[in-house]
Amino acid sequence: MRAAGQDQSSRATPRLLTLQRHLSCPESSGQEPEDSLLTIHVLDTASGLPIPGLCLHLSQLEDLSQQWTELRKSYTDADGHCPRLLRTGQMKPGTYKLSFDTEGYWKERGQESFYPYVEIVFTIINETQKFHLPLLLSPWSYTTYRGS
């Protein structure tokens, strides 16, 4: 029984190392452009790999109408990043929403999932700060946080 546990552990090691590498801050690794104040990173925690080609929408809540205005539709790159969502001068104080088409991602893989989409709503107060929002995704759960 011990050998089976060791075999499972050795198979998990490459996935864990990949996940750790991808969780590093993109600003320090040169993966995102310098002028990108809003960065994201989407990882499949079931495989430990980045999620390329994931469709996402960035919207801003209008103060007066309280309606969402879509600012950009984009896709994650091969490393699970989406460069240049908001550049210097484009970011304004306010409430923003990132919507991710998670159902499409899992369906392409033949995987049933619980969440058809994930929405992350966040507030920007200081438009000169950088914001990094990782999304860690599995078929049955997701986690996000404000990175640095």
JSON list of C-alpha atoms in Angstrom, two decimals:
[
{"chain": "A", "resi": 1, "resn": "MET", "atom": "CA", "xyz": [0.00, 0.00, 0.00]},
{"chain": "A", "resi": 2, "resn": "ARG", "atom": "CA", "xyz": [2.89, 2.34, 0.74]},
{"chain": "A", "resi": 3, "resn": "ALA", "atom": "CA", "xyz": [4.24, 2.00, -2.80]},
{"chain": "A", "resi": 4, "resn": "ALA", "atom": "CA", "xyz": [0.88, 3.03, -4.26]},
{"chain": "A", "resi": 5, "resn": "GLY", "atom": "CA", "xyz": [0.84, 6.17, -2.10]},
{"chain": "A", "resi": 6, "resn": "GLN", "atom": "CA", "xyz": [4.37, 7.04, -3.16]},
{"chain": "A", "resi": 7, "resn": "ASP", "atom": "CA", "xyz": [3.42, 6.55, -6.83]},
{"chain": "A", "resi": 8, "resn": "GLN", "atom": "CA", "xyz": [0.44, 8.90, -6.47]},
{"chain": "A", "resi": 9, "resn": "SER", "atom": "CA", "xyz": [2.62, 11.48, -4.73]},
{"chain": "A", "resi": 10, "resn": "SER", "atom": "CA", "xyz": [5.25, 11.36, -7.48]},
{"chain": "A", "resi": 11, "resn": "ARG", "atom": "CA", "xyz": [2.55, 11.90, -10.15]},
{"chain": "A", "resi": 12, "resn": "ALA", "atom": "CA", "xyz": [1.19, 14.92, -8.27]},
{"chain": "A", "resi": 13, "resn": "THR", "atom": "CA", "xyz": [4.59, 16.59, -7.89]},
{"chain": "A", "resi": 14, "resn": "PRO", "atom": "CA", "xyz": [4.83, 17.94, -11.48]},
{"chain": "A", "resi": 15, "resn": "ARG", "atom": "CA", "xyz": [1.31, 19.37, -11.25]},
{"chain": "A", "resi": 16, "resn": "LEU", "atom": "CA", "xyz": [2.09, 21.06, -7.94]},
{"chain": "A", "resi": 17, "resn": "LEU", "atom": "CA", "xyz": [5.32, 22.54, -9.29]},
{"chain": "A", "resi": 18, "resn": "THR", "atom": "CA", "xyz": [3.48, 23.87, -12.35]},
{"chain": "A", "resi": 19, "resn": "LEU", "atom": "CA", "xyz": [0.79, 25.41, -10.16]},
{"chain": "A", "resi": 20, "resn": "GLN", "atom": "CA", "xyz": [3.40, 27.05, -7.89]},
{"chain": "A", "resi": 21, "resn": "ARG", "atom": "CA", "xyz": [5.28, 28.46, -10.89]},
{"chain": "A", "resi": 22, "resn": "HIS", "atom": "CA", "xyz": [2.13, 29.93, -12.38]},
{"chain": "A", "resi": 23, "resn": "LEU", "atom": "CA", "xyz": [1.05, 31.51, -9.11]},
{"chain": "A", "resi": 24, "resn": "SER", "atom": "CA", "xyz": [4.10, 33.76, -9.12]},
{"chain": "A", "resi": 25, "resn": "CYS", "atom": "CA", "xyz": [3.39, 37.43, -9.69]},
{"chain": "A", "resi": 26, "resn": "PRO", "atom": "CA", "xyz": [3.41, 38.18, -13.46]},
{"chain": "A", "resi": 27, "resn": "GLU", "atom": "CA", "xyz": [4.75, 41.70, -12.95]},
{"chain": "A", "resi": 28, "resn": "SER", "atom": "CA", "xyz": [7.97, 40.29, -11.52]},
{"chain": "A", "resi": 29, "resn": "SER", "atom": "CA", "xyz": [8.35, 37.56, -14.13]},
{"chain": "A", "resi": 30, "resn": "GLY", "atom": "CA", "xyz": [7.86, 39.75, -17.18]},
{"chain": "A", "resi": 31, "resn": "GLN", "atom": "CA", "xyz": [4.75, 37.87, -18.36]},
{"chain": "A", "resi": 32, "resn": "GLU", "atom": "CA", "xyz": [2.52, 40.96, -18.49]},
{"chain": "A", "resi": 33, "resn": "PRO", "atom": "CA", "xyz": [3.25, 44.30, -20.12]},
{"chain": "A", "resi": 34, "resn": "GLU", "atom": "CA", "xyz": [4.39, 47.14, -17.88]},
{"chain": "A", "resi": 35, "resn": "ASP", "atom": "CA", "xyz": [1.40, 49.30, -18.84]},
{"chain": "A", "resi": 36, "resn": "SER", "atom": "CA", "xyz": [-1.16, 46.70, -17.74]},
{"chain": "A", "resi": 37, "resn": "LEU", "atom": "CA", "xyz": [-2.61, 47.79, -14.40]},
{"chain": "A", "resi": 38, "resn": "LEU", "atom": "CA", "xyz": [-5.13, 44.95, -14.23]},
{"chain": "A", "resi": 39, "resn": "THR", "atom": "CA", "xyz": [-3.77, 41.44, -14.65]},
{"chain": "A", "resi": 40, "resn": "ILE", "atom": "CA", "xyz": [-5.42, 38.05, -14.32]},
{"chain": "A", "resi": 41, "resn": "HIS", "atom": "CA", "xyz": [-4.19, 34.49, -14.23]},
{"chain": "A", "resi": 42, "resn": "VAL", "atom": "CA", "xyz": [-6.51, 31.50, -14.64]},
{"chain": "A", "resi": 43, "resn": "LEU", "atom": "CA", "xyz": [-5.39, 28.05, -13.55]},
{"chain": "A", "resi": 44, "resn": "ASP", "atom": "CA", "xyz": [-7.05, 24.64, -13.70]},
{"chain": "A", "resi": 45, "resn": "THR", "atom": "CA", "xyz": [-6.39, 23.28, -10.21]},
{"chain": "A", "resi": 46, "resn": "ALA", "atom": "CA", "xyz": [-7.50, 19.78, -11.23]},
{"chain": "A", "resi": 47, "resn": "SER", "atom": "CA", "xyz": [-4.61, 19.53, -13.71]},
{"chain": "A", "resi": 48, "resn": "GLY", "atom": "CA", "xyz": [-2.28, 22.12, -12.20]},
{"chain": "A", "resi": 49, "resn": "LEU", "atom": "CA", "xyz": [-2.04, 23.86, -15.57]},
{"chain": "A", "resi": 50, "resn": "PRO", "atom": "CA", "xyz": [-2.96, 27.28, -16.95]},
{"chain": "A", "resi": 51, "resn": "ILE", "atom": "CA", "xyz": [-6.22, 27.63, -18.86]},
{"chain": "A", "resi": 52, "resn": "PRO", "atom": "CA", "xyz": [-5.60, 28.96, -22.37]},
{"chain": "A", "resi": 53, "resn": "GLY", "atom": "CA", "xyz": [-8.37, 30.32, -24.59]},
{"chain": "A", "resi": 54, "resn": "LEU", "atom": "CA", "xyz": [-10.86, 31.01, -21.80]},
{"chain": "A", "resi": 55, "resn": "CYS", "atom": "CA", "xyz": [-13.36, 33.68, -22.88]},
{"chain": "A", "resi": 56, "resn": "LEU", "atom": "CA", "xyz": [-13.81, 36.58, -20.48]},
{"chain": "A", "resi": 57, "resn": "HIS", "atom": "CA", "xyz": [-15.63, 39.90, -20.38]},
{"chain": "A", "resi": 58, "resn": "LEU", "atom": "CA", "xyz": [-14.57, 42.98, -18.44]},
{"chain": "A", "resi": 59, "resn": "SER", "atom": "CA", "xyz": [-17.39, 45.37, -17.51]},
{"chain": "A", "resi": 60, "resn": "GLN", "atom": "CA", "xyz": [-17.75, 48.52, -15.41]},
{"chain": "A", "resi": 61, "resn": "LEU", "atom": "CA", "xyz": [-20.79, 49.50, -13.35]},
{"chain": "A", "resi": 62, "resn": "GLU", "atom": "CA", "xyz": [-22.13, 52.89, -14.44]},
{"chain": "A", "resi": 63, "resn": "ASP", "atom": "CA", "xyz": [-22.73, 55.16, -11.42]},
{"chain": "A", "resi": 64, "resn": "LEU", "atom": "CA", "xyz": [-25.96, 56.79, -12.54]},
{"chain": "A", "resi": 65, "resn": "SER", "atom": "CA", "xyz": [-27.76, 53.98, -14.35]},
{"chain": "A", "resi": 66, "resn": "GLN", "atom": "CA", "xyz": [-26.37, 51.11, -12.22]},
{"chain": "A", "resi": 67, "resn": "GLN", "atom": "CA", "xyz": [-26.00, 49.14, -15.48]},
{"chain": "A", "resi": 68, "resn": "TRP", "atom": "CA", "xyz": [-22.94, 47.16, -16.54]},
{"chain": "A", "resi": 69, "resn": "THR", "atom": "CA", "xyz": [-21.05, 48.47, -19.57]},
{"chain": "A", "resi": 70, "resn": "GLU", "atom": "CA", "xyz": [-18.79, 45.96, -21.29]},
{"chain": "A", "resi": 71, "resn": "LEU", "atom": "CA", "xyz": [-15.30, 47.38, -21.75]},
{"chain": "A", "resi": 72, "resn": "ARG", "atom": "CA", "xyz": [-13.60, 44.43, -23.35]},
{"chain": "A", "resi": 73, "resn": "LYS", "atom": "CA", "xyz": [-14.02, 40.84, -24.46]},
{"chain": "A", "resi": 74, "resn": "SER", "atom": "CA", "xyz": [-10.86, 38.80, -24.53]},
{"chain": "A", "resi": 75, "resn": "TYR", "atom": "CA", "xyz": [-9.31, 35.35, -24.13]},
{"chain": "A", "resi": 76, "resn": "THR", "atom": "CA", "xyz": [-6.57, 34.01, -21.91]},
{"chain": "A", "resi": 77, "resn": "ASP", "atom": "CA", "xyz": [-3.24, 33.31, -23.59]},
{"chain": "A", "resi": 78, "resn": "ALA", "atom": "CA", "xyz": [-1.32, 30.02, -23.55]},
{"chain": "A", "resi": 79, "resn": "ASP", "atom": "CA", "xyz": [-0.12, 30.75, -20.00]},
{"chain": "A", "resi": 80, "resn": "GLY", "atom": "CA", "xyz": [-3.59, 31.58, -18.65]},
{"chain": "A", "resi": 81, "resn": "HIS", "atom": "CA", "xyz": [-2.99, 35.36, -18.62]},
{"chain": "A", "resi": 82, "resn": "CYS", "atom": "CA", "xyz": [-4.96, 38.06, -20.38]},
{"chain": "A", "resi": 83, "resn": "PRO", "atom": "CA", "xyz": [-2.62, 40.97, -21.08]},
{"chain": "A", "resi": 84, "resn": "ARG", "atom": "CA", "xyz": [-3.68, 44.57, -21.43]},
{"chain": "A", "resi": 85, "resn": "LEU", "atom": "CA", "xyz": [-7.16, 44.42, -19.94]},
{"chain": "A", "resi": 86, "resn": "LEU", "atom": "CA", "xyz": [-6.83, 47.97, -18.63]},
{"chain": "A", "resi": 87, "resn": "ARG", "atom": "CA", "xyz": [-3.82, 50.13, -19.39]},
{"chain": "A", "resi": 88, "resn": "THR", "atom": "CA", "xyz": [-2.57, 53.28, -17.70]},
{"chain": "A", "resi": 89, "resn": "GLY", "atom": "CA", "xyz": [-5.19, 55.98, -18.25]},
{"chain": "A", "resi": 90, "resn": "GLN", "atom": "CA", "xyz": [-8.03, 53.51, -18.92]},
{"chain": "A", "resi": 91, "resn": "MET", "atom": "CA", "xyz": [-8.60, 52.52, -15.31]},
{"chain": "A", "resi": 92, "resn": "LYS", "atom": "CA", "xyz": [-10.94, 54.76, -13.36]},
{"chain": "A", "resi": 93, "resn": "PRO", "atom": "CA", "xyz": [-12.22, 54.44, -9.79]},
{"chain": "A", "resi": 94, "resn": "GLY", "atom": "CA", "xyz": [-15.36, 52.33, -9.72]},
{"chain": "A", "resi": 95, "resn": "THR", "atom": "CA", "xyz": [-16.84, 48.86, -9.62]},
{"chain": "A", "resi": 96, "resn": "TYR", "atom": "CA", "xyz": [-15.75, 46.31, -12.22]},
{"chain": "A", "resi": 97, "resn": "LYS", "atom": "CA", "xyz": [-16.77, 42.77, -13.14]},
{"chain": "A", "resi": 98, "resn": "LEU", "atom": "CA", "xyz": [-14.82, 39.99, -14.80]},
{"chain": "A", "resi": 99, "resn": "SER", "atom": "CA", "xyz": [-17.04, 37.25, -16.25]},
{"chain": "A", "resi": 100, "resn": "PHE", "atom": "CA", "xyz": [-15.45, 33.95, -17.27]},
{"chain": "A", "resi": 101, "resn": "ASP", "atom": "CA", "xyz": [-17.12, 31.34, -19.54]},
{"chain": "A", "resi": 102, "resn": "THR", "atom": "CA", "xyz": [-16.21, 28.32, -17.44]},
{"chain": "A", "resi": 103, "resn": "GLU", "atom": "CA", "xyz": [-18.94, 26.10, -18.87]},
{"chain": "A", "resi": 104, "resn": "GLY", "atom": "CA", "xyz": [-17.41, 26.35, -22.35]},
{"chain": "A", "resi": 105, "resn": "TYR", "atom": "CA", "xyz": [-14.00, 25.41, -21.00]},
{"chain": "A", "resi": 106, "resn": "TRP", "atom": "CA", "xyz": [-15.22, 22.29, -19.20]},
{"chain": "A", "resi": 107, "resn": "LYS", "atom": "CA", "xyz": [-17.53, 21.21, -22.05]},
{"chain": "A", "resi": 108, "resn": "GLU", "atom": "CA", "xyz": [-14.58, 21.28, -24.47]},
{"chain": "A", "resi": 109, "resn": "ARG", "atom": "CA", "xyz": [-12.87, 18.79, -22.17]},
{"chain": "A", "resi": 110, "resn": "GLY", "atom": "CA", "xyz": [-15.92, 16.54, -21.82]},
{"chain": "A", "resi": 111, "resn": "GLN", "atom": "CA", "xyz": [-16.08, 17.42, -18.14]},
{"chain": "A", "resi": 112, "resn": "GLU", "atom": "CA", "xyz": [-19.29, 18.08, -16.24]},
{"chain": "A", "resi": 113, "resn": "SER", "atom": "CA", "xyz": [-19.08, 21.15, -14.00]},
{"chain": "A", "resi": 114, "resn": "PHE", "atom": "CA", "xyz": [-21.16, 22.97, -11.43]},
{"chain": "A", "resi": 115, "resn": "TYR", "atom": "CA", "xyz": [-20.53, 26.63, -12.40]},
{"chain": "A", "resi": 116, "resn": "PRO", "atom": "CA", "xyz": [-21.48, 27.70, -15.95]},
{"chain": "A", "resi": 117, "resn": "TYR", "atom": "CA", "xyz": [-19.68, 30.99, -15.43]},
{"chain": "A", "resi": 118, "resn": "VAL", "atom": "CA", "xyz": [-17.71, 32.79, -12.76]},
{"chain": "A", "resi": 119, "resn": "GLU", "atom": "CA", "xyz": [-18.11, 36.48, -12.05]},
{"chain": "A", "resi": 120, "resn": "ILE", "atom": "CA", "xyz": [-15.63, 38.42, -9.98]},
{"chain": "A", "resi": 121, "resn": "VAL", "atom": "CA", "xyz": [-16.87, 41.85, -8.91]},
{"chain": "A", "resi": 122, "resn": "PHE", "atom": "CA", "xyz": [-14.30, 44.21, -7.43]},
{"chain": "A", "resi": 123, "resn": "THR", "atom": "CA", "xyz": [-13.82, 47.88, -6.61]},
{"chain": "A", "resi": 124, "resn": "ILE", "atom": "CA", "xyz": [-10.96, 50.09, -7.70]},
{"chain": "A", "resi": 125, "resn": "ILE", "atom": "CA", "xyz": [-10.37, 53.14, -5.54]},
{"chain": "A", "resi": 126, "resn": "ASN", "atom": "CA", "xyz": [-6.85, 54.13, -6.55]},
{"chain": "A", "resi": 127, "resn": "GLU", "atom": "CA", "xyz": [-6.49, 53.89, -10.34]},
{"chain": "A", "resi": 128, "resn": "THR", "atom": "CA", "xyz": [-2.70, 54.12, -10.17]},
{"chain": "A", "resi": 129, "resn": "GLN", "atom": "CA", "xyz": [-2.31, 50.84, -8.27]},
{"chain": "A", "resi": 130, "resn": "LYS", "atom": "CA", "xyz": [-1.77, 47.51, -9.99]},
{"chain": "A", "resi": 131, "resn": "PHE", "atom": "CA", "xyz": [-4.36, 44.79, -9.46]},
{"chain": "A", "resi": 132, "resn": "HIS", "atom": "CA", "xyz": [-3.68, 41.09, -9.96]},
{"chain": "A", "resi": 133, "resn": "LEU", "atom": "CA", "xyz": [-6.70, 38.76, -9.81]},
{"chain": "A", "resi": 134, "resn": "PRO", "atom": "CA", "xyz": [-5.92, 35.03, -10.00]},
{"chain": "A", "resi": 135, "resn": "LEU", "atom": "CA", "xyz": [-8.76, 32.58, -10.63]},
{"chain": "A", "resi": 136, "resn": "LEU", "atom": "CA", "xyz": [-8.15, 29.01, -9.48]},
{"chain": "A", "resi": 137, "resn": "LEU", "atom": "CA", "xyz": [-10.74, 26.80, -11.14]},
{"chain": "A", "resi": 138, "resn": "SER", "atom": "CA", "xyz": [-11.91, 23.21, -10.87]},
{"chain": "A", "resi": 139, "resn": "PRO", "atom": "CA", "xyz": [-15.14, 21.61, -12.15]},
{"chain": "A", "resi": 140, "resn": "TRP", "atom": "CA", "xyz": [-16.72, 21.91, -8.67]},
{"chain": "A", "resi": 141, "resn": "SER", "atom": "CA", "xyz": [-15.19, 25.01, -7.14]},
{"chain": "A", "resi": 142, "resn": "TYR", "atom": "CA", "xyz": [-13.29, 28.21, -7.72]},
{"chain": "A", "resi": 143, "resn": "THR", "atom": "CA", "xyz": [-11.17, 30.58, -5.65]},
{"chain": "A", "resi": 144, "resn": "THR", "atom": "CA", "xyz": [-10.00, 34.08, -6.27]},
{"chain": "A", "resi": 145, "resn": "TYR", "atom": "CA", "xyz": [-8.13, 36.73, -4.33]},
{"chain": "A", "resi": 146, "resn": "ARG", "atom": "CA", "xyz": [-6.38, 40.02, -4.84]},
{"chain": "A", "resi": 147, "resn": "GLY", "atom": "CA", "xyz": [-2.73, 39.30, -5.52]},
{"chain": "A", "resi": 148, "resn": "SER", "atom": "CA", "xyz": [0.10, 41.76, -5.57]}
]
